[in-house]
PDB file of C-alpha atoms and ligand atoms in Angstrom:
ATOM      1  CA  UNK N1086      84.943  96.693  94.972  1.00 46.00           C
ATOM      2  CA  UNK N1087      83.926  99.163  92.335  1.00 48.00           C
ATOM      3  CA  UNK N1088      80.491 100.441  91.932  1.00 48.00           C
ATOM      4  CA  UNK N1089      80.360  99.644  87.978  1.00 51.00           C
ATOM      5  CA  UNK N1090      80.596  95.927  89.421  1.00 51.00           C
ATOM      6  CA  UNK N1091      76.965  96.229  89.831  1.00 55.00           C
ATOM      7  CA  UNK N1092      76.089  98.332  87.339  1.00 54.00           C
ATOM      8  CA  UNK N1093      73.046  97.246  85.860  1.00 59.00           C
ATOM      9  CA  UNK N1094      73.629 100.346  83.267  1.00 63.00           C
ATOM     10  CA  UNK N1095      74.175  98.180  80.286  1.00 64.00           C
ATOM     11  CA  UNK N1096      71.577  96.026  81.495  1.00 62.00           C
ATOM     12  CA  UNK N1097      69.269  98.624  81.994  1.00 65.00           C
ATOM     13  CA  UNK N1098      70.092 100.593  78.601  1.00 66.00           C
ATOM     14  CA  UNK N1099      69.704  97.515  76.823  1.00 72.00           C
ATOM     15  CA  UNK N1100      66.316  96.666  78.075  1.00 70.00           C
ATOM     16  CA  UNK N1101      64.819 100.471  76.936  1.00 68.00           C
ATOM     17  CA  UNK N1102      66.672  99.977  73.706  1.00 74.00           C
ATOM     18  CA  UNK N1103      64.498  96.820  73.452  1.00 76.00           C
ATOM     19  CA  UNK N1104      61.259  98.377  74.704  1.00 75.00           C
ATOM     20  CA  UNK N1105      62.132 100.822  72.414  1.00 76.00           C
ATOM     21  CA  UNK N1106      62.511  98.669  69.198  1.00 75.00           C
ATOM     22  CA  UNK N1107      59.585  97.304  70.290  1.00 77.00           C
ATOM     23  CA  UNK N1108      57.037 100.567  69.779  1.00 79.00           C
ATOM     24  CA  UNK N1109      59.247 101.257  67.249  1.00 80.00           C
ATOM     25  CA  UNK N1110      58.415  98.338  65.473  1.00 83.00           C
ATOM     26  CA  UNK N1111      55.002  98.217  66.844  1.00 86.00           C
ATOM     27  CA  UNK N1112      54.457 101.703  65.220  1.00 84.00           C
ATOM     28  CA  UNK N1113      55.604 100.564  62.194  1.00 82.00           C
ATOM     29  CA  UNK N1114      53.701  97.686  61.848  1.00 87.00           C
ATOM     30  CA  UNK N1115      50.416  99.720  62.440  1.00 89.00           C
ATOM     31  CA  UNK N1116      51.832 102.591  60.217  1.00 86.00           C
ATOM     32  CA  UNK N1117      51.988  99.257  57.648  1.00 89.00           C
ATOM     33  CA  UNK N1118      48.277  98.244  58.263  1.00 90.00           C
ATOM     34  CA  UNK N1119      46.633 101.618  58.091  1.00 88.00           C
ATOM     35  CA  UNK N1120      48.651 102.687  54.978  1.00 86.00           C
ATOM     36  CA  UNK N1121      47.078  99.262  53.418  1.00 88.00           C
ATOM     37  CA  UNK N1122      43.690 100.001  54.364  1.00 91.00           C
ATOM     38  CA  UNK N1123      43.516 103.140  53.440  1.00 89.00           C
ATOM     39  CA  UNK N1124      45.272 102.083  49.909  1.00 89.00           C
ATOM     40  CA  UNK N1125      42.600  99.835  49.495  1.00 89.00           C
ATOM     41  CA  UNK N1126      39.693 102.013  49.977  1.00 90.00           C
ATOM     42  CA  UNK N1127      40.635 104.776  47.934  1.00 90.00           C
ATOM     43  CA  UNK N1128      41.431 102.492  45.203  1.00 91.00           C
ATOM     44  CA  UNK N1129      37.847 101.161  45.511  1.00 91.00           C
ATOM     45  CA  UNK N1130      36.308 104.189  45.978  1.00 90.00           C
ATOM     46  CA  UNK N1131      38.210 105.429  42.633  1.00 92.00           C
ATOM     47  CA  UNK N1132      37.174 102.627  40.841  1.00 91.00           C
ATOM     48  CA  UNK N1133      33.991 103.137  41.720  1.00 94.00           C
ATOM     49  CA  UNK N1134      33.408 107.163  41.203  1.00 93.00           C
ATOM     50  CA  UNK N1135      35.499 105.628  37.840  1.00 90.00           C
ATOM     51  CA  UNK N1136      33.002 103.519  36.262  1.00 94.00           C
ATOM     52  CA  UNK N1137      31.498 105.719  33.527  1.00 93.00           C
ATOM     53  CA  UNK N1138      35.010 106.756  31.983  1.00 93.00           C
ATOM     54  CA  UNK N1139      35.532 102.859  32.219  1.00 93.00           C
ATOM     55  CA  UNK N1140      32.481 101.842  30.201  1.00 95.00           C
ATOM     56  CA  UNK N1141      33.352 104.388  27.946  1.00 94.00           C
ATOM     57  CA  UNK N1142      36.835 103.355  27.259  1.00 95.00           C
ATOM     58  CA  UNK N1143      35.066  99.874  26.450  1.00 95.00           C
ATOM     59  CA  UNK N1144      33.463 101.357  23.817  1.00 95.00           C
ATOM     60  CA  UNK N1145      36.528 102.923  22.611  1.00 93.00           C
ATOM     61  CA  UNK N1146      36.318 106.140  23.275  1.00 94.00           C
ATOM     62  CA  UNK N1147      40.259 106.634  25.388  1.00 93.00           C
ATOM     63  CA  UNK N1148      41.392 110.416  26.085  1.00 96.00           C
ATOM     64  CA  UNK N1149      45.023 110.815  27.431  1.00 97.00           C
ATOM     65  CA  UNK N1150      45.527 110.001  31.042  1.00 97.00           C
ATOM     66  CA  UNK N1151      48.751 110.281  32.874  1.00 97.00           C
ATOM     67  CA  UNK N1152      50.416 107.793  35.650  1.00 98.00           C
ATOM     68  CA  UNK N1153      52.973 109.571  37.342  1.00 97.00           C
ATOM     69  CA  UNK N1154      55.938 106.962  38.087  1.00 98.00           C
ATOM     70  CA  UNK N1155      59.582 107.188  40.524  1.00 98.00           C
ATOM     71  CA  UNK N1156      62.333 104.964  40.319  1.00 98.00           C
ATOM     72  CA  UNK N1157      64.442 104.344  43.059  1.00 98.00           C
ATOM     73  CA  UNK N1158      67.613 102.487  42.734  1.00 98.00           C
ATOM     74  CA  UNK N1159      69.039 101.358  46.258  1.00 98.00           C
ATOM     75  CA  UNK N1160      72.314 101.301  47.250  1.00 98.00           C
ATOM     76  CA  UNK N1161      73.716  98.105  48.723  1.00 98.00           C
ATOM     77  CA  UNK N1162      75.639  97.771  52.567  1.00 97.00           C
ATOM     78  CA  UNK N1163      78.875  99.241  50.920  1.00 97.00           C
ATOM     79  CA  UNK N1164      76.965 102.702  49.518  1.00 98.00           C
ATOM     80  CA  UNK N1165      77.545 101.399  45.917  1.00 98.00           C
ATOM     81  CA  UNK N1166      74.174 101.960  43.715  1.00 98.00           C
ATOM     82  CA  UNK N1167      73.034  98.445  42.917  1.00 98.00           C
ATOM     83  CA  UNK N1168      72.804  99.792  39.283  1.00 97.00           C
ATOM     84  CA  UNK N1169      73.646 103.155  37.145  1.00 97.00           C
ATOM     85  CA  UNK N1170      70.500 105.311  36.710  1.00 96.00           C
ATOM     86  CA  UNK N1171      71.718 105.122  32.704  1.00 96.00           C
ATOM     87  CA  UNK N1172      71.125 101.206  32.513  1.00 95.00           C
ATOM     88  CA  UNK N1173      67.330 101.136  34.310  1.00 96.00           C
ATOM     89  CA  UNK N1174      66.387 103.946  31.546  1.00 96.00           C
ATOM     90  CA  UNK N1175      65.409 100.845  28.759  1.00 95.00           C
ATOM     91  CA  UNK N1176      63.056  99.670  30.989  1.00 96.00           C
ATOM     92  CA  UNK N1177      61.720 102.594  31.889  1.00 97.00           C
ATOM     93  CA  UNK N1178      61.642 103.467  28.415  1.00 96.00           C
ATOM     94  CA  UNK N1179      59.635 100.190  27.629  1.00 96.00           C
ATOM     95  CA  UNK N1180      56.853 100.746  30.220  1.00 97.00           C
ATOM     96  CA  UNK N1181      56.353 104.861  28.873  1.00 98.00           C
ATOM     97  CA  UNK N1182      55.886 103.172  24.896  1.00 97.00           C
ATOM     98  CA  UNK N1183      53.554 100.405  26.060  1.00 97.00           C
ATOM     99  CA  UNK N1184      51.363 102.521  28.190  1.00 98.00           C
ATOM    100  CA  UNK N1185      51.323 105.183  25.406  1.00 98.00           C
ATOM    101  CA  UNK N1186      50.657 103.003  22.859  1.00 96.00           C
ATOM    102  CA  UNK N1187      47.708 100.921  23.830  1.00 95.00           C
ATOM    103  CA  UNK N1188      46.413 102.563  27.134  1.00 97.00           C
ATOM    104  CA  UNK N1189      47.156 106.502  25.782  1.00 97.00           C
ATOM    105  CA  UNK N1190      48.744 106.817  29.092  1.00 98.00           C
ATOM    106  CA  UNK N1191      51.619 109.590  29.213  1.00 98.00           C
ATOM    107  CA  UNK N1192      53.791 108.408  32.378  1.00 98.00           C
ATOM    108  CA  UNK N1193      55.051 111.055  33.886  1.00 97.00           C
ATOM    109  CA  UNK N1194      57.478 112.006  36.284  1.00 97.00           C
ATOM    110  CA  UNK N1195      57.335 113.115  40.423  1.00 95.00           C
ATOM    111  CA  UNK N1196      58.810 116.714  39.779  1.00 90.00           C
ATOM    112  CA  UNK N1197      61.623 116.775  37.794  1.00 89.00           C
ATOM    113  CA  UNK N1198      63.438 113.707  37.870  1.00 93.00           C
ATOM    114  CA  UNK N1199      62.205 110.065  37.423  1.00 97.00           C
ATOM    115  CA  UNK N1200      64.981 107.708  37.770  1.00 97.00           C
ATOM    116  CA  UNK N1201      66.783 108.811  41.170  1.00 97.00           C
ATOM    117  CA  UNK N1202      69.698 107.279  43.098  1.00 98.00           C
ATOM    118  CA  UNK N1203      68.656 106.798  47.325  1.00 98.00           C
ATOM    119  CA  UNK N1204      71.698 108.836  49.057  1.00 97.00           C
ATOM    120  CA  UNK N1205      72.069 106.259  51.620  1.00 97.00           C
ATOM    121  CA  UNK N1206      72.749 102.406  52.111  1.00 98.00           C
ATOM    122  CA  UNK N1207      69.593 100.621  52.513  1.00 98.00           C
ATOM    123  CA  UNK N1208      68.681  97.885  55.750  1.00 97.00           C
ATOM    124  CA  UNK N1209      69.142  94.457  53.939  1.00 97.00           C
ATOM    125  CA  UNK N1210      65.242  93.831  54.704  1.00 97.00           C
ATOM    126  CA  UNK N1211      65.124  96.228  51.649  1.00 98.00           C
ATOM    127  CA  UNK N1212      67.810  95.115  49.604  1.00 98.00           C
ATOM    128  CA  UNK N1213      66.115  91.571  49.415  1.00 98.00           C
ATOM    129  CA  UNK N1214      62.657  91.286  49.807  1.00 97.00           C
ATOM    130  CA  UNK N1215      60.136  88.408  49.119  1.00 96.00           C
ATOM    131  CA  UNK N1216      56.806  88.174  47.210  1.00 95.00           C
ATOM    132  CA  UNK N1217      52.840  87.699  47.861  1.00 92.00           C
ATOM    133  CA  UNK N1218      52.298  86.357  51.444  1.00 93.00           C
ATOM    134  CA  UNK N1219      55.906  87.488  52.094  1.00 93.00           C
ATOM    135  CA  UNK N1220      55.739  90.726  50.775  1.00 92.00           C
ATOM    136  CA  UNK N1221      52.800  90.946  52.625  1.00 91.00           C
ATOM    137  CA  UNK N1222      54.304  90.183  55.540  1.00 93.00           C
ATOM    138  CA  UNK N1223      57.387  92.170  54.956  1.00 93.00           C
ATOM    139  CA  UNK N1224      55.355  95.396  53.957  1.00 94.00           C
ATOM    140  CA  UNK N1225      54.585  95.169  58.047  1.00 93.00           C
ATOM    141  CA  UNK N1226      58.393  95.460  58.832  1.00 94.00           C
ATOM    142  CA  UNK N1227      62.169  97.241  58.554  1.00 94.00           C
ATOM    143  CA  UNK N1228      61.170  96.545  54.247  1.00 96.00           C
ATOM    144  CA  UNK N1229      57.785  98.020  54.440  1.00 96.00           C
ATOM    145  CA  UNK N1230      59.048 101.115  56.559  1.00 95.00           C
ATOM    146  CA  UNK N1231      62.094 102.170  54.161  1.00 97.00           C
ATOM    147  CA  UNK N1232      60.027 101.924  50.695  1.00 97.00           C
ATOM    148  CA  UNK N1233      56.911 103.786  53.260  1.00 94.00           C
ATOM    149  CA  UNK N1234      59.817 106.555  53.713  1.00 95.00           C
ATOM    150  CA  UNK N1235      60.927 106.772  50.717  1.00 96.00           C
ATOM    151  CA  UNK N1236      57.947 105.999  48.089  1.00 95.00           C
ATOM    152  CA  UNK N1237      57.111 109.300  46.288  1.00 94.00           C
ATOM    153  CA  UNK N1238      53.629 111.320  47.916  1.00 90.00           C
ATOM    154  CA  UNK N1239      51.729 113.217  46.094  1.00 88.00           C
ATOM    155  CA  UNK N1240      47.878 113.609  44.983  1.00 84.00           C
ATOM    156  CA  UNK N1241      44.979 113.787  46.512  1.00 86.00           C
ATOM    157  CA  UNK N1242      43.161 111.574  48.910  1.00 84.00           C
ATOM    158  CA  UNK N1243      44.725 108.498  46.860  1.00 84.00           C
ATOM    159  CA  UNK N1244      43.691 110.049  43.220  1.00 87.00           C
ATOM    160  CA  UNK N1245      46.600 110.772  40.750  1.00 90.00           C
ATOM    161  CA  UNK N1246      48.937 108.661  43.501  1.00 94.00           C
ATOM    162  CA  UNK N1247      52.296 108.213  42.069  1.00 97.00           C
ATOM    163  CA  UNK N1248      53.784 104.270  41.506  1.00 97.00           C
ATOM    164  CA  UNK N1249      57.666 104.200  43.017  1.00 98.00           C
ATOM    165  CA  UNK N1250      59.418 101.429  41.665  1.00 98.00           C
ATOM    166  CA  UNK N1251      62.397 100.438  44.285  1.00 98.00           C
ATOM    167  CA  UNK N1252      65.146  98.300  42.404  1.00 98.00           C
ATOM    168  CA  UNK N1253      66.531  95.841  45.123  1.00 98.00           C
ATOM    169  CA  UNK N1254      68.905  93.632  44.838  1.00 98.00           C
ATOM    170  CA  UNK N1255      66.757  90.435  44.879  1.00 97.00           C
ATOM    171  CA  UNK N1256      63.010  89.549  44.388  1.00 97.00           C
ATOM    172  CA  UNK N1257      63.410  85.801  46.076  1.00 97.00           C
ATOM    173  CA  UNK N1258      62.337  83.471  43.941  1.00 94.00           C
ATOM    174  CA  UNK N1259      61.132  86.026  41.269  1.00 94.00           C
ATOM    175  CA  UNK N1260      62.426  88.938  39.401  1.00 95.00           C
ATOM    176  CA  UNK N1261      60.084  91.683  40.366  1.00 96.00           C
ATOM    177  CA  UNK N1262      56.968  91.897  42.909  1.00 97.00           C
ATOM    178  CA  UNK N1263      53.634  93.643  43.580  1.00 97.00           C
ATOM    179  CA  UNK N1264      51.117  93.684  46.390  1.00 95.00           C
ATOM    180  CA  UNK N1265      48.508  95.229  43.748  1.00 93.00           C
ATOM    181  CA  UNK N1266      46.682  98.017  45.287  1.00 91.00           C
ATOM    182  CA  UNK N1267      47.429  96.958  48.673  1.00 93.00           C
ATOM    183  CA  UNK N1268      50.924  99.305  48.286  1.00 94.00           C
ATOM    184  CA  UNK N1269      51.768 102.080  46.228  1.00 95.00           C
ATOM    185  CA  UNK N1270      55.381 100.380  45.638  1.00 97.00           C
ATOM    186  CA  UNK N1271      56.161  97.557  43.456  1.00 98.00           C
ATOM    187  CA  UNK N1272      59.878  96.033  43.584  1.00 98.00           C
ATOM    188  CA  UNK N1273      61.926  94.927  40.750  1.00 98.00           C
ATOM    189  CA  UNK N1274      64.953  93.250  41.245  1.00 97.00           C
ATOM    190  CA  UNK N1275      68.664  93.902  39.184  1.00 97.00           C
ATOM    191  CA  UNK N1276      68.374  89.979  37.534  1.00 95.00           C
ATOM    192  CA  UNK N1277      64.786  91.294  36.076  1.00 94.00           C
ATOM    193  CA  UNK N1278      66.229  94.671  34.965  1.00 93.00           C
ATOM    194  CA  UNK N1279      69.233  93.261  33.064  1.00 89.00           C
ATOM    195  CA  UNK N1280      66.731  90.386  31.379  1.00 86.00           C
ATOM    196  CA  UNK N1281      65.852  91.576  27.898  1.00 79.00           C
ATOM    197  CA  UNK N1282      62.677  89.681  27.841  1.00 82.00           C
ATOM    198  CA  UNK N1283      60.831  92.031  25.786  1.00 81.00           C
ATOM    199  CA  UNK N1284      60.754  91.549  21.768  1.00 81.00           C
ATOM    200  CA  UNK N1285      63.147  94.332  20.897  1.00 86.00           C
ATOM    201  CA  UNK N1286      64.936  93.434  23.926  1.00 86.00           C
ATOM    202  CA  UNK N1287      64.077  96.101  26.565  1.00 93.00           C
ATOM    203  CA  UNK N1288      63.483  94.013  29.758  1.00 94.00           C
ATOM    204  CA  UNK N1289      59.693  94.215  30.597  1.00 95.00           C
ATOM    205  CA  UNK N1290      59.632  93.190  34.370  1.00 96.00           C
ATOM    206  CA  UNK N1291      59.135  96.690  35.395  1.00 97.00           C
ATOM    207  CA  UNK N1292      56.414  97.708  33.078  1.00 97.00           C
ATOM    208  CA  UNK N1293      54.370  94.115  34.276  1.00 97.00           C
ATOM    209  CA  UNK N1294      54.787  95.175  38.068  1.00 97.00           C
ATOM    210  CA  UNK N1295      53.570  98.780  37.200  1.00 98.00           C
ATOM    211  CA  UNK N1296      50.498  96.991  35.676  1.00 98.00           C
ATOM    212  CA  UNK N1297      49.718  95.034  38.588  1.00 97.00           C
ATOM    213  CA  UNK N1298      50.424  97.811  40.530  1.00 97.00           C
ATOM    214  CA  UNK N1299      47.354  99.509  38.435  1.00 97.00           C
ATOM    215  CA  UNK N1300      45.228  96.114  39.171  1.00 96.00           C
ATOM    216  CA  UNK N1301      46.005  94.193  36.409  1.00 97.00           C
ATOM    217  CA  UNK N1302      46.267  90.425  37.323  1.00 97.00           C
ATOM    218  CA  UNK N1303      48.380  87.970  35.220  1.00 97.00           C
ATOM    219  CA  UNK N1304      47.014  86.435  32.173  1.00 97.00           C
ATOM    220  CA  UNK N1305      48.079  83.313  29.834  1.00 95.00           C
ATOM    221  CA  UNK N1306      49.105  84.313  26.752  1.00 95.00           C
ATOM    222  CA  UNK N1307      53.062  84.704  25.950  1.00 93.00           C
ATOM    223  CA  UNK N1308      52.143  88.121  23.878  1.00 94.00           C
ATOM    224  CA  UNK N1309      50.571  89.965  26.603  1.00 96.00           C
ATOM    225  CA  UNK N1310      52.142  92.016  29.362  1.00 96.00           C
ATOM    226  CA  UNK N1311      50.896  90.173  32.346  1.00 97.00           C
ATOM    227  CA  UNK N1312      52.220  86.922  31.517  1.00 95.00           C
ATOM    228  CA  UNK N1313      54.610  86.491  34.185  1.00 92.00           C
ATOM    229  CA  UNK N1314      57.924  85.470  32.126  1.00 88.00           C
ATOM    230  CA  UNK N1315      57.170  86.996  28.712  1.00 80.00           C
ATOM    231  CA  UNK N1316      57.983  88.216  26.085  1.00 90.00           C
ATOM    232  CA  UNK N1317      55.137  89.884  25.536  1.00 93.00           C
ATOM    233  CA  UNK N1318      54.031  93.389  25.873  1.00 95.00           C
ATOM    234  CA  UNK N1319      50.523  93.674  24.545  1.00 96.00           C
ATOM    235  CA  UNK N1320      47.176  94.358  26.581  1.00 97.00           C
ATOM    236  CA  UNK N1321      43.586  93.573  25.505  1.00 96.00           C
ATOM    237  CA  UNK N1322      41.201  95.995  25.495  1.00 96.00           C
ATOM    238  CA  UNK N1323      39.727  95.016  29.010  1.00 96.00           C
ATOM    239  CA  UNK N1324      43.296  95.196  30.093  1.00 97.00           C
ATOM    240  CA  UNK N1325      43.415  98.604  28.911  1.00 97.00           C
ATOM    241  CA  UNK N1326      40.019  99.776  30.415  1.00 97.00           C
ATOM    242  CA  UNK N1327      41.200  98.253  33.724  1.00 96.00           C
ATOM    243  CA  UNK N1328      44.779  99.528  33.999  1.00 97.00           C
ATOM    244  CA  UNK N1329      43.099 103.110  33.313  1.00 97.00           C
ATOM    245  CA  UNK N1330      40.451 102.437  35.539  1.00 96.00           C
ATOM    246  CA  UNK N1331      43.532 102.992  38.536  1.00 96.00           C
ATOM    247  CA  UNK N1332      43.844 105.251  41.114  1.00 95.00           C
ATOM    248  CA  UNK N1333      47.225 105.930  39.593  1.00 96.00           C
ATOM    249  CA  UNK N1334      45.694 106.632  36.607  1.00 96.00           C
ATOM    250  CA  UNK N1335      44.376 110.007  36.529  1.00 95.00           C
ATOM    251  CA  UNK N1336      43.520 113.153  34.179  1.00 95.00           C
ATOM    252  CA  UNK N1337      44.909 115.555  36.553  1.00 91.00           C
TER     253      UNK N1337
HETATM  254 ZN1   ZN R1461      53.430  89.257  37.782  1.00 52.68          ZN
END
């Protein structure tokens, strides 16, 4: 009888793999939960260090402030891009006009480029994600730690924090998702990016998670931005005030 008869090697390599997963997943989880904390106490304590400029945007008085914003399109199990960087530009495009025009807010790149291409095939848990408790839930897991690695850095202590926007290839149930302030991602899905649902028919699903990304909750009317299927693009005044109010929103 040969010794590998016994051999518990496979046995034994497969149990460390899983005790490795396991702090590997543990680790990511955590990595999840103190990433989310953190997000949301910078964001208050912005908001809070933020409430003179606020009042004085109420009263009308707005000088330039910049949101610095990446776009990451993912590439699917096969390496293919799940769109060209060319055809997310519109709605790029949309999001830099609206934010200009009624919250003088000059978005801005990370570095050079703004619209990027990953290099690598993303872990399905990625390429098709869920929303609220889900997204929640997912931002603890294999989803959460890809857009964690690969979400642009950059600021300081949480002020002038860019937004990455990861196009996926499906938002379940919806065409784009936020967790607010919780993350500093927001997903948007290749359904929502080839909807023209804005007026002059730019699709506006990335511009409306970038808002909630900045705080802004939805809101009723068909004309205004947070309206979850559109077409609007406008934001009231308090709107305004709020979205500049943002972490991400800085005059750095
Ligand atoms: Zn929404």
């Amino acid at each position: 009888m040969e010794a590998e008869a016994f051999v518990p090697e496979g046995f034994a390599m497969g149990f460390f793999d899983s005790v490795g997963d396991f702090f590997s997943d543990a680790y990511d989880a955590v990595r999840g939960g103190v990433e989310e904390t953190w997000n949301i106490f910078t964001e208050a304590a912005n908001r809070l260090l933020g409430l003179p400029d606020l009042l004085v945007c109420l009263v009308g008085i707005h000088p330039r402030k910049k949101l610095r914003l990446r776009v990451l399109i993912l590439r699917d199990e096969h390496g293919r891009a799940l769109m060209s960087e060319r055809d997310v530009l519109p709605a790029v495009e949309l999001a830099k006009d609206v934010f200009d025009d009624q919250c003088e807010v000059d978005v801005l790149a990370v570095g050079d480029i703004m619209i990027r291409t990953l290099p690598d095939s993303a872990p399905v848990a990625a390429l098709e994600v869920g929303c609220t408790w889900d997204a929640w839930w997912e931002d603890f897991g294999a989803a959460g730690q890809y857009f964690r690695d690969n979400h642009a850095s950059g600021g300081f202590l949480g002020y002038a924090r860019p937004v990455t926007v990861f196009i996926v290839r499906e938002v379940r149930g919806r065409t784009g998702c936020s967790l607010g302030p919780l993350t500093d991602y927001v997903t948007v899905d290749v359904a929502g990016m080839a909807n023209p649902t804005a007026p002059d028919g730019r699709p506006r699903i990335l511009a409306h998670e970038v808002a909630h990304a900045c705080g802004l909750p939805h809101d009723d009317d068909p004309n205004n931005l947070m309206e979850p299927n559109g077409p609007g693009t406008a934001l009231g005044i308090w709107q305004e005030c709020f979205f500049r109010n943002s972490r991400h929103v800085t005059y750095l």
